[in-house]
JSON list of C-alpha atoms in Angstrom, two decimals:
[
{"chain": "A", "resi": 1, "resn": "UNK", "atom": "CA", "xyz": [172.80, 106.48, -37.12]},
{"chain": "A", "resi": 2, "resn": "UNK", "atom": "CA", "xyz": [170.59, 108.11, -34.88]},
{"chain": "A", "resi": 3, "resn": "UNK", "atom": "CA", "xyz": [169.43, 106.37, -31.58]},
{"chain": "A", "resi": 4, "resn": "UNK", "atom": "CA", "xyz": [166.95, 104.26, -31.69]},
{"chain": "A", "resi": 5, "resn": "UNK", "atom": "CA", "xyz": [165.45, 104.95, -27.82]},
{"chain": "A", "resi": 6, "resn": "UNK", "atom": "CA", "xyz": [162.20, 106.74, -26.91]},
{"chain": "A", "resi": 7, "resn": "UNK", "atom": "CA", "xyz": [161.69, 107.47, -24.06]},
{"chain": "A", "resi": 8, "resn": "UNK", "atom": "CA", "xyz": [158.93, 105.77, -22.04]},
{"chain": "A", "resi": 9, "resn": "UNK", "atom": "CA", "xyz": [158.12, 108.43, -18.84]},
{"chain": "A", "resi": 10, "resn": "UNK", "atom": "CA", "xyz": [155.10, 111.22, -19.78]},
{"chain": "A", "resi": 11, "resn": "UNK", "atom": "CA", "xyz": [155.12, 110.13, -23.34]},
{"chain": "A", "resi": 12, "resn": "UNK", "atom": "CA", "xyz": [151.69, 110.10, -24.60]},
{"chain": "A", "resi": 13, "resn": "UNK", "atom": "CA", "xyz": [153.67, 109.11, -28.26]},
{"chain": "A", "resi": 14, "resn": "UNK", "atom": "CA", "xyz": [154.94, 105.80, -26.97]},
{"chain": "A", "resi": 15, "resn": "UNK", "atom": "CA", "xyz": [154.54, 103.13, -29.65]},
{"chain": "A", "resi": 16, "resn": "UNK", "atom": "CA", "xyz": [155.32, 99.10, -29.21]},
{"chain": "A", "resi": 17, "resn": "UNK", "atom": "CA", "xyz": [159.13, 98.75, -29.95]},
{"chain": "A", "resi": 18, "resn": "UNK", "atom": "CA", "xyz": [158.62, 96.37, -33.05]},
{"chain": "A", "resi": 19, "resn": "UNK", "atom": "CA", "xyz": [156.03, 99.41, -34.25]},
{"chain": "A", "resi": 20, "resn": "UNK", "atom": "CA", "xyz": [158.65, 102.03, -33.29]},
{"chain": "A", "resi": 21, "resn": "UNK", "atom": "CA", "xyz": [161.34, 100.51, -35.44]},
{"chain": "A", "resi": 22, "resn": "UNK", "atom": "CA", "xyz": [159.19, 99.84, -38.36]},
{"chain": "A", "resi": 23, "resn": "UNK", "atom": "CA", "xyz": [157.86, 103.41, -38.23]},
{"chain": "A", "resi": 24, "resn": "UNK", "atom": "CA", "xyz": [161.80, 104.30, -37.77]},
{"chain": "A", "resi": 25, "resn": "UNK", "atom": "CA", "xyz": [162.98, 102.35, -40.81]},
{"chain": "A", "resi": 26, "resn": "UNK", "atom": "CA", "xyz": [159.99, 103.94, -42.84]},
{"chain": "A", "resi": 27, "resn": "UNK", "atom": "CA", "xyz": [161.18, 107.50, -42.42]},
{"chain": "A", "resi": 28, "resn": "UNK", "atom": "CA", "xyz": [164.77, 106.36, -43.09]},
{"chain": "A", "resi": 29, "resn": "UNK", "atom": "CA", "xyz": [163.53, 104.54, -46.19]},
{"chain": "A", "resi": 30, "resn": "UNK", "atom": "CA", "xyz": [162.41, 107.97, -47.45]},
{"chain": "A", "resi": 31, "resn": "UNK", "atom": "CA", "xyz": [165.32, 108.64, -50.06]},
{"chain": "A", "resi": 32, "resn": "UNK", "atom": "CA", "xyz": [165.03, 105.25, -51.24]},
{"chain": "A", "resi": 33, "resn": "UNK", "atom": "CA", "xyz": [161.08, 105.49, -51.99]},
{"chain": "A", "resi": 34, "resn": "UNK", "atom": "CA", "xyz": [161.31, 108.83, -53.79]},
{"chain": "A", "resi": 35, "resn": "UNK", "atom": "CA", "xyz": [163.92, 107.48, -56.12]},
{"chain": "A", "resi": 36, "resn": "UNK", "atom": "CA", "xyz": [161.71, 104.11, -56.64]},
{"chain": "A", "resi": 37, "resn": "UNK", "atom": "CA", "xyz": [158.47, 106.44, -57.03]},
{"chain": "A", "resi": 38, "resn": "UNK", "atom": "CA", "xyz": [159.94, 108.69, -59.20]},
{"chain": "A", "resi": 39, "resn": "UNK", "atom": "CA", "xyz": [161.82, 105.48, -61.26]},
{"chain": "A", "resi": 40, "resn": "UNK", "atom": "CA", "xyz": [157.94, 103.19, -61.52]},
{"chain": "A", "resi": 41, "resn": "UNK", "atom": "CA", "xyz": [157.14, 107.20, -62.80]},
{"chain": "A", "resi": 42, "resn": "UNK", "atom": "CA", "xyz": [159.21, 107.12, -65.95]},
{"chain": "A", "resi": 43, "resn": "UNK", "atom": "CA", "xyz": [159.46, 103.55, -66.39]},
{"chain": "A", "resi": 44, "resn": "UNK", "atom": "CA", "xyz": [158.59, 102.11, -69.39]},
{"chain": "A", "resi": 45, "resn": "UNK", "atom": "CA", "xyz": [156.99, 98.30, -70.23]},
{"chain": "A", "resi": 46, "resn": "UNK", "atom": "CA", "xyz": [160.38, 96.50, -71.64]},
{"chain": "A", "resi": 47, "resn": "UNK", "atom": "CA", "xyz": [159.34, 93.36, -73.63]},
{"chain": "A", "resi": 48, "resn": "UNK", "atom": "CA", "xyz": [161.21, 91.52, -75.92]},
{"chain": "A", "resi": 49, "resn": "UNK", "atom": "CA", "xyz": [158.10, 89.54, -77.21]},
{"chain": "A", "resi": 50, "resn": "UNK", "atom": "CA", "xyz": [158.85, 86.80, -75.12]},
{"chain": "A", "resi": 51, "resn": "UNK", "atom": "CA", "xyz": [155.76, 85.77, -72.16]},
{"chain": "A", "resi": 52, "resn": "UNK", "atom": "CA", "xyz": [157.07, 85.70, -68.87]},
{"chain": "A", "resi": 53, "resn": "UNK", "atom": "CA", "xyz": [154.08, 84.87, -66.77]},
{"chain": "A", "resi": 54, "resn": "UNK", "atom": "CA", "xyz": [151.82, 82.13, -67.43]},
{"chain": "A", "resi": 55, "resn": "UNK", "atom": "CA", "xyz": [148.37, 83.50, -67.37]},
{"chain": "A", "resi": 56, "resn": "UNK", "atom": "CA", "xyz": [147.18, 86.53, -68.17]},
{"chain": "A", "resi": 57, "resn": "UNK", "atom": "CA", "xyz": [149.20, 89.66, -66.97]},
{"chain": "A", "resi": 58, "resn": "UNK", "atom": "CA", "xyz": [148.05, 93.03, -65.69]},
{"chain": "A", "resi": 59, "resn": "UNK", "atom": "CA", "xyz": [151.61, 94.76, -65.53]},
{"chain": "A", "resi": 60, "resn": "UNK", "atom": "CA", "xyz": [149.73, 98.04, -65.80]},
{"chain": "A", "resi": 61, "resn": "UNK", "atom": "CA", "xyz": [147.83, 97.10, -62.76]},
{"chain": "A", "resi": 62, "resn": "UNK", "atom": "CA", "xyz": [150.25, 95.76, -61.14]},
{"chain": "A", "resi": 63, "resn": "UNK", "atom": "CA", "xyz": [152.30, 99.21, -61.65]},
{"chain": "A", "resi": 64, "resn": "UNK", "atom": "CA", "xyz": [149.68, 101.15, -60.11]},
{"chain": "A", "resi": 65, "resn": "UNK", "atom": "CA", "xyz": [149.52, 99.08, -57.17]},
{"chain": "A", "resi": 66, "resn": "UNK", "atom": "CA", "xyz": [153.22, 100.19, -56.38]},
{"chain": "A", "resi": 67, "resn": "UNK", "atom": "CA", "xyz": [152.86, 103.32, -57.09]},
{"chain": "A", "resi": 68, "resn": "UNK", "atom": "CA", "xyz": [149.99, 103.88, -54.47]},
{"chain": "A", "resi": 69, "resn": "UNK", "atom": "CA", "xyz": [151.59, 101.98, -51.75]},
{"chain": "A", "resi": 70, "resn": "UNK", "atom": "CA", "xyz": [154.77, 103.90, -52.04]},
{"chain": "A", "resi": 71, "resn": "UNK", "atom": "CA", "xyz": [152.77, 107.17, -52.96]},
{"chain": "A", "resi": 72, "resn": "UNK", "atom": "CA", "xyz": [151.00, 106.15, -48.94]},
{"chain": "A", "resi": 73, "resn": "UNK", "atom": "CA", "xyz": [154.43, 105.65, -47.40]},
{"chain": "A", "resi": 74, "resn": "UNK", "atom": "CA", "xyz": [156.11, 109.16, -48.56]},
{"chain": "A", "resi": 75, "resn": "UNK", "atom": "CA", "xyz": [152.61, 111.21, -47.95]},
{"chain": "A", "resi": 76, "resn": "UNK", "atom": "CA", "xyz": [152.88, 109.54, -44.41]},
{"chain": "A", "resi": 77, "resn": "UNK", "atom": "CA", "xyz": [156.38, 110.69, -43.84]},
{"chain": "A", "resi": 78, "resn": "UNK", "atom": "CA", "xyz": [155.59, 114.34, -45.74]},
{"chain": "A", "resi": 79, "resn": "UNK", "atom": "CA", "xyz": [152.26, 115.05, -44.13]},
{"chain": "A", "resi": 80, "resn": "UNK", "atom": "CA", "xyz": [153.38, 114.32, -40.61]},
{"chain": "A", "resi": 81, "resn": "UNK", "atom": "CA", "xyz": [156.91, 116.13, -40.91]},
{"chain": "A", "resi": 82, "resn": "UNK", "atom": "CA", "xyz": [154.76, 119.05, -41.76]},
{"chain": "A", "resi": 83, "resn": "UNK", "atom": "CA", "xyz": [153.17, 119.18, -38.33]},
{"chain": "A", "resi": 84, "resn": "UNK", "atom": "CA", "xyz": [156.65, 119.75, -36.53]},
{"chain": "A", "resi": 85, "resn": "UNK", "atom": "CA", "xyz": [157.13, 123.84, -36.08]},
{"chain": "A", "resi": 86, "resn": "UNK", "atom": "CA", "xyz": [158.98, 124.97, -38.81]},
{"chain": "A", "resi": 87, "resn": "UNK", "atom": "CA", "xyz": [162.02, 126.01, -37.04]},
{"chain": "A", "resi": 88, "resn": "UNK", "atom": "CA", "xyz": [162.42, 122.19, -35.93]},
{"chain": "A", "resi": 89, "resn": "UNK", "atom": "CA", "xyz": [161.53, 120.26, -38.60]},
{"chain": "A", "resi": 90, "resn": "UNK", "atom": "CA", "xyz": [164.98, 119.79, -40.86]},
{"chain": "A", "resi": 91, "resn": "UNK", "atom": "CA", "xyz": [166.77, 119.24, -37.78]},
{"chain": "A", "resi": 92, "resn": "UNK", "atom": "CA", "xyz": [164.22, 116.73, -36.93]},
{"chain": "A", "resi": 93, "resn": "UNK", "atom": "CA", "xyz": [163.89, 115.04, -40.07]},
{"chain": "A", "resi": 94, "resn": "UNK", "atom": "CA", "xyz": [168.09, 114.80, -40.81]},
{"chain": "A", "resi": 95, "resn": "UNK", "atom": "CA", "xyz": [168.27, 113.62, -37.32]},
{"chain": "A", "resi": 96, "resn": "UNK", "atom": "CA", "xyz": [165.57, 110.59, -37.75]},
{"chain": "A", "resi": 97, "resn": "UNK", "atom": "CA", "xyz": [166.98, 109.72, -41.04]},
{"chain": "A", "resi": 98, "resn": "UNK", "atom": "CA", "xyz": [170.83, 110.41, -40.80]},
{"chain": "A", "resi": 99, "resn": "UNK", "atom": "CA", "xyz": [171.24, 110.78, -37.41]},
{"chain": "A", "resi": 100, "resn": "UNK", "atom": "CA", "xyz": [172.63, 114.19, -37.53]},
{"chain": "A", "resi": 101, "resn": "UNK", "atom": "CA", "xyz": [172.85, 115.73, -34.38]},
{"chain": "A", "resi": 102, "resn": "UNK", "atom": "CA", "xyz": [170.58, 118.43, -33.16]},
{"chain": "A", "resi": 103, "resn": "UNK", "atom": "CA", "xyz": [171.77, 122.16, -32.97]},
{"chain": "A", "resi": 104, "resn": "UNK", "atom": "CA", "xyz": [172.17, 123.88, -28.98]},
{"chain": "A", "resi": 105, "resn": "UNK", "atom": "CA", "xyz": [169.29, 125.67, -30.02]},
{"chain": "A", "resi": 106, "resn": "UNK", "atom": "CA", "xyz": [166.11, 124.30, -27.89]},
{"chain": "A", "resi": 107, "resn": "UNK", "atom": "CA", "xyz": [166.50, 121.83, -24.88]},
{"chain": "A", "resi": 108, "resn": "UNK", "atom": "CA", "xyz": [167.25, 118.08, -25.47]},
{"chain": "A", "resi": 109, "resn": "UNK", "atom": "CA", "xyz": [163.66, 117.40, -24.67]},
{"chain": "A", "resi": 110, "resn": "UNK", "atom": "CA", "xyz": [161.77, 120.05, -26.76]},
{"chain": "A", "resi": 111, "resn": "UNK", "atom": "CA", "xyz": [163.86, 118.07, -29.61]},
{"chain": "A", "resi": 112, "resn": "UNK", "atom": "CA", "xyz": [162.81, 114.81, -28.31]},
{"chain": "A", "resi": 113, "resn": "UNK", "atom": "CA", "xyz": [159.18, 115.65, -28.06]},
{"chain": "A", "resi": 114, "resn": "UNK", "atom": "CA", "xyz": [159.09, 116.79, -32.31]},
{"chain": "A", "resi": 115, "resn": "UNK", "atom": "CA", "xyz": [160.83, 113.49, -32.78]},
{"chain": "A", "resi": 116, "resn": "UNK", "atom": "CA", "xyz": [158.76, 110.77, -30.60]},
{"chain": "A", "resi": 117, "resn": "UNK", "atom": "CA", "xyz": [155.40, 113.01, -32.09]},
{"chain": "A", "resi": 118, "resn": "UNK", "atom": "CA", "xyz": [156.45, 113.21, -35.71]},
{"chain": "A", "resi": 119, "resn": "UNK", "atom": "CA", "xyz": [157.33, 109.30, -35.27]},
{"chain": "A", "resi": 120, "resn": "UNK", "atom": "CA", "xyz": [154.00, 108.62, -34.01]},
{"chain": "A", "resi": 121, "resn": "UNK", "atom": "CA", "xyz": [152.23, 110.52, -36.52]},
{"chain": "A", "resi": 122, "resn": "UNK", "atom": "CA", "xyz": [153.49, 108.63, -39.70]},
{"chain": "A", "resi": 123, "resn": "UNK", "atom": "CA", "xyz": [152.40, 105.15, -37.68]},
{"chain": "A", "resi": 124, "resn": "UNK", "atom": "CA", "xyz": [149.13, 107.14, -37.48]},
{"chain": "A", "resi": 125, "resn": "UNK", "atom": "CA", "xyz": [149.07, 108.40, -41.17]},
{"chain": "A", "resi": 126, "resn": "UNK", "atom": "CA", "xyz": [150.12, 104.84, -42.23]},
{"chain": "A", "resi": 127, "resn": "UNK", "atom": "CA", "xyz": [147.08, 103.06, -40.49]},
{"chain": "A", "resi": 128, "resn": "UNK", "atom": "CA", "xyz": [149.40, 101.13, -38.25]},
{"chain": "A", "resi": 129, "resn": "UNK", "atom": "CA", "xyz": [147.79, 102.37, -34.90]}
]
């Protein structure tokens, strides 16, 4: 996995570490919330007649609810990977979530700047700061 380290001198991106690593785990999260957003999509209501709550239910409401909040998380990640220059933003992105390594093509800190900037956007995008 890719590190987990930002670096603290001149960064005007610096986030809190516990904010860091929840903005980290968001953008690694991203394959997972695509699949469930895509899944709450197509799903269907299953009921076999029987109740299963006891008071009134609102499982369309309750749908909707999930689908905004993880509709927020992937616009977050989307929107703010869109803001890296072109030419660095796969390399970015594969290297946040998979840790892939970045190509000899720019200087190790031109590649840490995208990162530590496109980190602190989706904290930005997602309200957190």
């Amino acid at each position: 996995m890719a590190k987990t380290y930002q670096p603290h001198k001149n960064n005007k991106y610096w986030l809190p570490h516990h904010l860091y690593m929840q903005t980290l785990y968001l953008v690694r999260d991203y394959d997972r919330l695509q699949r469930e957003y895509h899944d709450l999509i197509d799903e269907t209501a299953k009921s076999d007649g029987q109740p299963r709550e006891s008071g009134p239910g609102d499982p369309t409401g309750k749908k909707a609810i999930r689908l905004e909040s993880t509709a927020e998380k992937l616009r977050a990640v989307e929107q703010s990977i869109i803001m890296v220059q072109e030419e660095y933003r796969n390399h970015v992105l594969a290297n946040v979530m998979y840790g892939s390594p970045y190509p000899g093509t720019a200087d190790k800190r031109t590649w840490s700047r995208h990162r530590c900037r496109f980190i602190f956007s989706v904290a930005e995008k997602m309200r957190w700061i």
